[in-house]
Amino acid sequence: TAAGETTTTEASGDATPDDVYQACVDGLQGIPESTLQASCGQVRDAFEQCATQAANAPEGSAREAVLQQCQEAANKATEALNASP
């Protein structure tokens, strides 16, 4: 990850927002680069916002549940994009 970016999932093997972005880019080859970067950037940003909002929630089981949902969505999106032809 670039300096200043925070990811808490690197060591766990879970998908990071950057993993989702890269899978998106890889899965959508053949479309104009500017469209590719904008679309995949929006996907990455959505996962980053999800994780940030969850991390800013009061500690407790609800916070953990939201963080888990964000992570599961990132993992599923990355898996689906990597599986696309």
PDB file of N, CA and C in Angstrom:
ATOM      1  N   THR A   1       0.846  -1.195   0.000  1.00  0.00           N
ATOM      2  CA  THR A   1       0.000   0.000   0.000  1.00  0.00           C
ATOM      3  C   THR A   1       0.878   1.240   0.000  1.00  0.00           C
ATOM      4  N   ALA A   2       0.325   2.333  -0.473  1.00  0.00           N
ATOM      5  CA  ALA A   2       1.072   3.583  -0.534  1.00  0.00           C
ATOM      6  C   ALA A   2       1.166   4.191   0.855  1.00  0.00           C
ATOM      7  N   ALA A   3       2.133   5.055   1.039  1.00  0.00           N
ATOM      8  CA  ALA A   3       2.299   5.731   2.328  1.00  0.00           C
ATOM      9  C   ALA A   3       1.026   6.488   2.662  1.00  0.00           C
ATOM     10  N   GLY A   4       0.636   6.423   3.896  1.00  0.00           N
ATOM     11  CA  GLY A   4      -0.560   7.139   4.332  1.00  0.00           C
ATOM     12  C   GLY A   4      -1.830   6.321   4.240  1.00  0.00           C
ATOM     13  N   GLU A   5      -1.801   5.220   3.513  1.00  0.00           N
ATOM     14  CA  GLU A   5      -2.986   4.375   3.425  1.00  0.00           C
ATOM     15  C   GLU A   5      -2.960   3.383   4.574  1.00  0.00           C
ATOM     16  N   THR A   6      -4.129   3.071   5.076  1.00  0.00           N
ATOM     17  CA  THR A   6      -4.183   2.108   6.162  1.00  0.00           C
ATOM     18  C   THR A   6      -4.977   0.899   5.720  1.00  0.00           C
ATOM     19  N   THR A   7      -4.405  -0.245   5.919  1.00  0.00           N
ATOM     20  CA  THR A   7      -5.127  -1.491   5.700  1.00  0.00           C
ATOM     21  C   THR A   7      -4.828  -2.386   6.885  1.00  0.00           C
ATOM     22  N   THR A   8      -5.861  -3.027   7.373  1.00  0.00           N
ATOM     23  CA  THR A   8      -5.685  -3.870   8.543  1.00  0.00           C
ATOM     24  C   THR A   8      -5.770  -5.338   8.165  1.00  0.00           C
ATOM     25  N   THR A   9      -5.888  -5.626   6.881  1.00  0.00           N
ATOM     26  CA  THR A   9      -6.173  -6.991   6.468  1.00  0.00           C
ATOM     27  C   THR A   9      -5.019  -7.658   5.737  1.00  0.00           C
ATOM     28  N   GLU A  10      -3.913  -6.975   5.533  1.00  0.00           N
ATOM     29  CA  GLU A  10      -2.846  -7.526   4.712  1.00  0.00           C
ATOM     30  C   GLU A  10      -2.350  -8.879   5.216  1.00  0.00           C
ATOM     31  N   ALA A  11      -2.095  -9.000   6.499  1.00  0.00           N
ATOM     32  CA  ALA A  11      -1.517 -10.222   7.032  1.00  0.00           C
ATOM     33  C   ALA A  11      -2.537 -11.353   7.114  1.00  0.00           C
ATOM     34  N   SER A  12      -3.803 -11.039   7.112  1.00  0.00           N
ATOM     35  CA  SER A  12      -4.836 -12.050   7.298  1.00  0.00           C
ATOM     36  C   SER A  12      -5.188 -12.789   6.019  1.00  0.00           C
ATOM     37  N   GLY A  13      -4.762 -12.273   4.873  1.00  0.00           N
ATOM     38  CA  GLY A  13      -5.131 -12.882   3.611  1.00  0.00           C
ATOM     39  C   GLY A  13      -6.446 -12.370   3.078  1.00  0.00           C
ATOM     40  N   ASP A  14      -7.101 -11.477   3.803  1.00  0.00           N
ATOM     41  CA  ASP A  14      -8.350 -10.893   3.330  1.00  0.00           C
ATOM     42  C   ASP A  14      -8.060  -9.830   2.280  1.00  0.00           C
ATOM     43  N   ALA A  15      -9.030  -9.579   1.420  1.00  0.00           N
ATOM     44  CA  ALA A  15      -8.885  -8.589   0.366  1.00  0.00           C
ATOM     45  C   ALA A  15      -8.866  -7.178   0.953  1.00  0.00           C
ATOM     46  N   THR A  16      -7.967  -6.363   0.445  1.00  0.00           N
ATOM     47  CA  THR A  16      -7.918  -4.951   0.807  1.00  0.00           C
ATOM     48  C   THR A  16      -8.635  -4.161  -0.280  1.00  0.00           C
ATOM     49  N   PRO A  17      -8.945  -2.886  -0.017  1.00  0.00           N
ATOM     50  CA  PRO A  17      -9.527  -2.070  -1.094  1.00  0.00           C
ATOM     51  C   PRO A  17      -8.660  -2.053  -2.354  1.00  0.00           C
ATOM     52  N   ASP A  18      -7.345  -2.068  -2.197  1.00  0.00           N
ATOM     53  CA  ASP A  18      -6.464  -2.096  -3.365  1.00  0.00           C
ATOM     54  C   ASP A  18      -6.553  -3.429  -4.107  1.00  0.00           C
ATOM     55  N   ASP A  19      -6.778  -4.520  -3.372  1.00  0.00           N
ATOM     56  CA  ASP A  19      -6.973  -5.822  -4.026  1.00  0.00           C
ATOM     57  C   ASP A  19      -8.240  -5.794  -4.889  1.00  0.00           C
ATOM     58  N   VAL A  20      -9.289  -5.193  -4.357  1.00  0.00           N
ATOM     59  CA  VAL A  20     -10.541  -5.080  -5.101  1.00  0.00           C
ATOM     60  C   VAL A  20     -10.304  -4.257  -6.368  1.00  0.00           C
ATOM     61  N   TYR A  21      -9.581  -3.149  -6.226  1.00  0.00           N
ATOM     62  CA  TYR A  21      -9.282  -2.288  -7.379  1.00  0.00           C
ATOM     63  C   TYR A  21      -8.514  -3.067  -8.442  1.00  0.00           C
ATOM     64  N   GLN A  22      -7.478  -3.785  -8.032  1.00  0.00           N
ATOM     65  CA  GLN A  22      -6.660  -4.509  -9.004  1.00  0.00           C
ATOM     66  C   GLN A  22      -7.456  -5.610  -9.686  1.00  0.00           C
ATOM     67  N   ALA A  23      -8.288  -6.310  -8.930  1.00  0.00           N
ATOM     68  CA  ALA A  23      -9.131  -7.353  -9.532  1.00  0.00           C
ATOM     69  C   ALA A  23     -10.104  -6.738 -10.531  1.00  0.00           C
ATOM     70  N   CYS A  24     -10.613  -5.566 -10.214  1.00  0.00           N
ATOM     71  CA  CYS A  24     -11.521  -4.845 -11.114  1.00  0.00           C
ATOM     72  C   CYS A  24     -10.793  -4.494 -12.404  1.00  0.00           C
ATOM     73  N   VAL A  25      -9.600  -3.909 -12.278  1.00  0.00           N
ATOM     74  CA  VAL A  25      -8.811  -3.532 -13.447  1.00  0.00           C
ATOM     75  C   VAL A  25      -8.508  -4.759 -14.306  1.00  0.00           C
ATOM     76  N   ASP A  26      -8.091  -5.841 -13.655  1.00  0.00           N
ATOM     77  CA  ASP A  26      -7.753  -7.065 -14.378  1.00  0.00           C
ATOM     78  C   ASP A  26      -8.979  -7.676 -15.065  1.00  0.00           C
ATOM     79  N   GLY A  27     -10.138  -7.568 -14.406  1.00  0.00           N
ATOM     80  CA  GLY A  27     -11.353  -8.173 -14.933  1.00  0.00           C
ATOM     81  C   GLY A  27     -12.012  -7.379 -16.038  1.00  0.00           C
ATOM     82  N   LEU A  28     -11.663  -6.116 -16.157  1.00  0.00           N
ATOM     83  CA  LEU A  28     -12.320  -5.250 -17.143  1.00  0.00           C
ATOM     84  C   LEU A  28     -11.372  -4.788 -18.246  1.00  0.00           C
ATOM     85  N   GLN A  29     -10.404  -5.608 -18.564  1.00  0.00           N
ATOM     86  CA  GLN A  29      -9.481  -5.265 -19.646  1.00  0.00           C
ATOM     87  C   GLN A  29     -10.261  -5.052 -20.943  1.00  0.00           C
ATOM     88  N   GLY A  30      -9.784  -4.118 -21.745  1.00  0.00           N
ATOM     89  CA  GLY A  30     -10.411  -3.889 -23.033  1.00  0.00           C
ATOM     90  C   GLY A  30     -11.304  -2.670 -23.081  1.00  0.00           C
ATOM     91  N   ILE A  31     -11.559  -2.044 -21.935  1.00  0.00           N
ATOM     92  CA  ILE A  31     -12.331  -0.802 -21.956  1.00  0.00           C
ATOM     93  C   ILE A  31     -11.350   0.362 -21.818  1.00  0.00           C
ATOM     94  N   PRO A  32     -11.756   1.570 -22.205  1.00  0.00           N
ATOM     95  CA  PRO A  32     -10.827   2.705 -22.136  1.00  0.00           C
ATOM     96  C   PRO A  32     -10.232   2.884 -20.740  1.00  0.00           C
ATOM     97  N   GLU A  33      -8.939   3.199 -20.700  1.00  0.00           N
ATOM     98  CA  GLU A  33      -8.207   3.314 -19.434  1.00  0.00           C
ATOM     99  C   GLU A  33      -8.857   4.296 -18.474  1.00  0.00           C
ATOM    100  N   SER A  34      -9.315   5.433 -18.978  1.00  0.00           N
ATOM    101  CA  SER A  34      -9.913   6.433 -18.086  1.00  0.00           C
ATOM    102  C   SER A  34     -11.193   5.908 -17.452  1.00  0.00           C
ATOM    103  N   THR A  35     -11.985   5.186 -18.210  1.00  0.00           N
ATOM    104  CA  THR A  35     -13.216   4.582 -17.680  1.00  0.00           C
ATOM    105  C   THR A  35     -12.869   3.505 -16.666  1.00  0.00           C
ATOM    106  N   LEU A  36     -11.870   2.722 -16.995  1.00  0.00           N
ATOM    107  CA  LEU A  36     -11.424   1.648 -16.110  1.00  0.00           C
ATOM    108  C   LEU A  36     -10.983   2.202 -14.761  1.00  0.00           C
ATOM    109  N   GLN A  37     -10.134   3.215 -14.782  1.00  0.00           N
ATOM    110  CA  GLN A  37      -9.629   3.797 -13.539  1.00  0.00           C
ATOM    111  C   GLN A  37     -10.749   4.444 -12.738  1.00  0.00           C
ATOM    112  N   ALA A  38     -11.645   5.147 -13.396  1.00  0.00           N
ATOM    113  CA  ALA A  38     -12.739   5.814 -12.685  1.00  0.00           C
ATOM    114  C   ALA A  38     -13.683   4.795 -12.052  1.00  0.00           C
ATOM    115  N   SER A  39     -14.077   3.788 -12.826  1.00  0.00           N
ATOM    116  CA  SER A  39     -15.024   2.789 -12.321  1.00  0.00           C
ATOM    117  C   SER A  39     -14.423   1.968 -11.194  1.00  0.00           C
ATOM    118  N   CYS A  40     -13.213   1.473 -11.406  1.00  0.00           N
ATOM    119  CA  CYS A  40     -12.578   0.642 -10.391  1.00  0.00           C
ATOM    120  C   CYS A  40     -12.182   1.473  -9.174  1.00  0.00           C
ATOM    121  N   GLY A  41     -11.854   2.731  -9.384  1.00  0.00           N
ATOM    122  CA  GLY A  41     -11.553   3.635  -8.274  1.00  0.00           C
ATOM    123  C   GLY A  41     -12.767   3.834  -7.384  1.00  0.00           C
ATOM    124  N   GLN A  42     -13.946   3.922  -8.003  1.00  0.00           N
ATOM    125  CA  GLN A  42     -15.166   4.083  -7.218  1.00  0.00           C
ATOM    126  C   GLN A  42     -15.443   2.843  -6.379  1.00  0.00           C
ATOM    127  N   VAL A  43     -15.172   1.683  -6.936  1.00  0.00           N
ATOM    128  CA  VAL A  43     -15.357   0.428  -6.190  1.00  0.00           C
ATOM    129  C   VAL A  43     -14.410   0.397  -4.989  1.00  0.00           C
ATOM    130  N   ARG A  44     -13.134   0.717  -5.243  1.00  0.00           N
ATOM    131  CA  ARG A  44     -12.135   0.738  -4.156  1.00  0.00           C
ATOM    132  C   ARG A  44     -12.538   1.744  -3.086  1.00  0.00           C
ATOM    133  N   ASP A  45     -12.948   2.937  -3.509  1.00  0.00           N
ATOM    134  CA  ASP A  45     -13.319   3.979  -2.560  1.00  0.00           C
ATOM    135  C   ASP A  45     -14.512   3.563  -1.704  1.00  0.00           C
ATOM    136  N   ALA A  46     -15.453   2.845  -2.292  1.00  0.00           N
ATOM    137  CA  ALA A  46     -16.620   2.391  -1.529  1.00  0.00           C
ATOM    138  C   ALA A  46     -16.199   1.451  -0.409  1.00  0.00           C
ATOM    139  N   PHE A  47     -15.277   0.544  -0.700  1.00  0.00           N
ATOM    140  CA  PHE A  47     -14.805  -0.365   0.336  1.00  0.00           C
ATOM    141  C   PHE A  47     -13.989   0.375   1.392  1.00  0.00           C
ATOM    142  N   GLU A  48     -13.209   1.358   0.974  1.00  0.00           N
ATOM    143  CA  GLU A  48     -12.448   2.148   1.948  1.00  0.00           C
ATOM    144  C   GLU A  48     -13.398   2.919   2.864  1.00  0.00           C
ATOM    145  N   GLN A  49     -14.444   3.512   2.289  1.00  0.00           N
ATOM    146  CA  GLN A  49     -15.410   4.265   3.095  1.00  0.00           C
ATOM    147  C   GLN A  49     -16.144   3.344   4.053  1.00  0.00           C
ATOM    148  N   CYS A  50     -16.504   2.166   3.599  1.00  0.00           N
ATOM    149  CA  CYS A  50     -17.187   1.196   4.458  1.00  0.00           C
ATOM    150  C   CYS A  50     -16.323   0.876   5.670  1.00  0.00           C
ATOM    151  N   ALA A  51     -15.072   0.556   5.425  1.00  0.00           N
ATOM    152  CA  ALA A  51     -14.168   0.197   6.513  1.00  0.00           C
ATOM    153  C   ALA A  51     -13.914   1.376   7.442  1.00  0.00           C
ATOM    154  N   THR A  52     -13.758   2.570   6.878  1.00  0.00           N
ATOM    155  CA  THR A  52     -13.508   3.764   7.692  1.00  0.00           C
ATOM    156  C   THR A  52     -14.702   4.082   8.574  1.00  0.00           C
ATOM    157  N   GLN A  53     -15.893   4.045   7.996  1.00  0.00           N
ATOM    158  CA  GLN A  53     -17.092   4.331   8.778  1.00  0.00           C
ATOM    159  C   GLN A  53     -17.283   3.300   9.876  1.00  0.00           C
ATOM    160  N   ALA A  54     -17.020   2.053   9.570  1.00  0.00           N
ATOM    161  CA  ALA A  54     -17.152   1.010  10.586  1.00  0.00           C
ATOM    162  C   ALA A  54     -16.119   1.207  11.690  1.00  0.00           C
ATOM    163  N   ALA A  55     -14.901   1.558  11.310  1.00  0.00           N
ATOM    164  CA  ALA A  55     -13.840   1.754  12.297  1.00  0.00           C
ATOM    165  C   ALA A  55     -14.127   2.947  13.209  1.00  0.00           C
ATOM    166  N   ASN A  56     -14.877   3.910  12.701  1.00  0.00           N
ATOM    167  CA  ASN A  56     -15.205   5.092  13.490  1.00  0.00           C
ATOM    168  C   ASN A  56     -16.433   4.897  14.375  1.00  0.00           C
ATOM    169  N   ALA A  57     -17.106   3.785  14.228  1.00  0.00           N
ATOM    170  CA  ALA A  57     -18.279   3.496  15.050  1.00  0.00           C
ATOM    171  C   ALA A  57     -17.829   3.155  16.469  1.00  0.00           C
ATOM    172  N   PRO A  58     -18.728   3.322  17.425  1.00  0.00           N
ATOM    173  CA  PRO A  58     -18.372   2.945  18.805  1.00  0.00           C
ATOM    174  C   PRO A  58     -17.979   1.474  18.872  1.00  0.00           C
ATOM    175  N   GLU A  59     -16.999   1.170  19.702  1.00  0.00           N
ATOM    176  CA  GLU A  59     -16.546  -0.207  19.818  1.00  0.00           C
ATOM    177  C   GLU A  59     -17.664  -1.096  20.350  1.00  0.00           C
ATOM    178  N   GLY A  60     -17.636  -2.319  19.911  1.00  0.00           N
ATOM    179  CA  GLY A  60     -18.641  -3.278  20.358  1.00  0.00           C
ATOM    180  C   GLY A  60     -18.982  -4.246  19.252  1.00  0.00           C
ATOM    181  N   SER A  61     -19.980  -5.071  19.503  1.00  0.00           N
ATOM    182  CA  SER A  61     -20.327  -6.126  18.562  1.00  0.00           C
ATOM    183  C   SER A  61     -20.887  -5.575  17.258  1.00  0.00           C
ATOM    184  N   ALA A  62     -21.612  -4.453  17.304  1.00  0.00           N
ATOM    185  CA  ALA A  62     -22.157  -3.872  16.072  1.00  0.00           C
ATOM    186  C   ALA A  62     -21.030  -3.397  15.163  1.00  0.00           C
ATOM    187  N   ARG A  63     -20.024  -2.770  15.752  1.00  0.00           N
ATOM    188  CA  ARG A  63     -18.867  -2.313  14.971  1.00  0.00           C
ATOM    189  C   ARG A  63     -18.170  -3.500  14.312  1.00  0.00           C
ATOM    190  N   GLU A  64     -17.944  -4.553  15.092  1.00  0.00           N
ATOM    191  CA  GLU A  64     -17.274  -5.727  14.552  1.00  0.00           C
ATOM    192  C   GLU A  64     -18.097  -6.368  13.429  1.00  0.00           C
ATOM    193  N   ALA A  65     -19.407  -6.378  13.582  1.00  0.00           N
ATOM    194  CA  ALA A  65     -20.274  -6.964  12.555  1.00  0.00           C
ATOM    195  C   ALA A  65     -20.181  -6.167  11.254  1.00  0.00           C
ATOM    196  N   VAL A  66     -20.153  -4.843  11.359  1.00  0.00           N
ATOM    197  CA  VAL A  66     -20.056  -4.007  10.160  1.00  0.00           C
ATOM    198  C   VAL A  66     -18.690  -4.177   9.497  1.00  0.00           C
ATOM    199  N   LEU A  67     -17.633  -4.191  10.302  1.00  0.00           N
ATOM    200  CA  LEU A  67     -16.297  -4.414   9.738  1.00  0.00           C
ATOM    201  C   LEU A  67     -16.241  -5.757   9.009  1.00  0.00           C
ATOM    202  N   GLN A  68     -16.842  -6.776   9.606  1.00  0.00           N
ATOM    203  CA  GLN A  68     -16.857  -8.104   8.989  1.00  0.00           C
ATOM    204  C   GLN A  68     -17.639  -8.079   7.679  1.00  0.00           C
ATOM    205  N   GLN A  69     -18.767  -7.373   7.651  1.00  0.00           N
ATOM    206  CA  GLN A  69     -19.562  -7.284   6.425  1.00  0.00           C
ATOM    207  C   GLN A  69     -18.785  -6.577   5.321  1.00  0.00           C
ATOM    208  N   CYS A  70     -18.077  -5.506   5.663  1.00  0.00           N
ATOM    209  CA  CYS A  70     -17.248  -4.802   4.677  1.00  0.00           C
ATOM    210  C   CYS A  70     -16.193  -5.748   4.121  1.00  0.00           C
ATOM    211  N   GLN A  71     -15.547  -6.495   5.017  1.00  0.00           N
ATOM    212  CA  GLN A  71     -14.488  -7.405   4.593  1.00  0.00           C
ATOM    213  C   GLN A  71     -15.031  -8.521   3.726  1.00  0.00           C
ATOM    214  N   GLU A  72     -16.160  -9.079   4.113  1.00  0.00           N
ATOM    215  CA  GLU A  72     -16.754 -10.153   3.319  1.00  0.00           C
ATOM    216  C   GLU A  72     -17.134  -9.656   1.933  1.00  0.00           C
ATOM    217  N   ALA A  73     -17.669  -8.442   1.852  1.00  0.00           N
ATOM    218  CA  ALA A  73     -18.029  -7.872   0.551  1.00  0.00           C
ATOM    219  C   ALA A  73     -16.781  -7.669  -0.307  1.00  0.00           C
ATOM    220  N   ALA A  74     -15.700  -7.190   0.295  1.00  0.00           N
ATOM    221  CA  ALA A  74     -14.447  -6.997  -0.442  1.00  0.00           C
ATOM    222  C   ALA A  74     -13.907  -8.341  -0.935  1.00  0.00           C
ATOM    223  N   ASN A  75     -13.946  -9.345  -0.071  1.00  0.00           N
ATOM    224  CA  ASN A  75     -13.462 -10.673  -0.463  1.00  0.00           C
ATOM    225  C   ASN A  75     -14.293 -11.238  -1.614  1.00  0.00           C
ATOM    226  N   LYS A  76     -15.624 -11.126  -1.511  1.00  0.00           N
ATOM    227  CA  LYS A  76     -16.508 -11.665  -2.554  1.00  0.00           C
ATOM    228  C   LYS A  76     -16.312 -10.923  -3.864  1.00  0.00           C
ATOM    229  N   ALA A  77     -16.192  -9.608  -3.801  1.00  0.00           N
ATOM    230  CA  ALA A  77     -15.992  -8.827  -5.024  1.00  0.00           C
ATOM    231  C   ALA A  77     -14.683  -9.212  -5.694  1.00  0.00           C
ATOM    232  N   THR A  78     -13.627  -9.366  -4.902  1.00  0.00           N
ATOM    233  CA  THR A  78     -12.329  -9.722  -5.453  1.00  0.00           C
ATOM    234  C   THR A  78     -12.374 -11.118  -6.069  1.00  0.00           C
ATOM    235  N   GLU A  79     -13.000 -12.064  -5.368  1.00  0.00           N
ATOM    236  CA  GLU A  79     -13.115 -13.424  -5.896  1.00  0.00           C
ATOM    237  C   GLU A  79     -13.907 -13.441  -7.205  1.00  0.00           C
ATOM    238  N   ALA A  80     -15.018 -12.717  -7.239  1.00  0.00           N
ATOM    239  CA  ALA A  80     -15.859 -12.686  -8.438  1.00  0.00           C
ATOM    240  C   ALA A  80     -15.122 -12.061  -9.615  1.00  0.00           C
ATOM    241  N   LEU A  81     -14.422 -10.968  -9.347  1.00  0.00           N
ATOM    242  CA  LEU A  81     -13.682 -10.315 -10.429  1.00  0.00           C
ATOM    243  C   LEU A  81     -12.529 -11.173 -10.912  1.00  0.00           C
ATOM    244  N   ASN A  82     -11.858 -11.850 -10.006  1.00  0.00           N
ATOM    245  CA  ASN A  82     -10.755 -12.723 -10.406  1.00  0.00           C
ATOM    246  C   ASN A  82     -11.243 -13.938 -11.181  1.00  0.00           C
ATOM    247  N   ALA A  83     -12.489 -14.348 -10.955  1.00  0.00           N
ATOM    248  CA  ALA A  83     -13.045 -15.509 -11.640  1.00  0.00           C
ATOM    249  C   ALA A  83     -13.594 -15.158 -13.008  1.00  0.00           C
ATOM    250  N   SER A  84     -13.804 -13.868 -13.283  1.00  0.00           N
ATOM    251  CA  SER A  84     -14.374 -13.488 -14.574  1.00  0.00           C
ATOM    252  C   SER A  84     -13.363 -13.725 -15.687  1.00  0.00           C
ATOM    253  N   PRO A  85     -13.862 -14.116 -16.880  1.00  0.00           N
ATOM    254  CA  PRO A  85     -12.943 -14.447 -17.987  1.00  0.00           C
ATOM    255  C   PRO A  85     -12.178 -13.231 -18.494  1.00  0.00           C
TER     256      PRO A  85
END
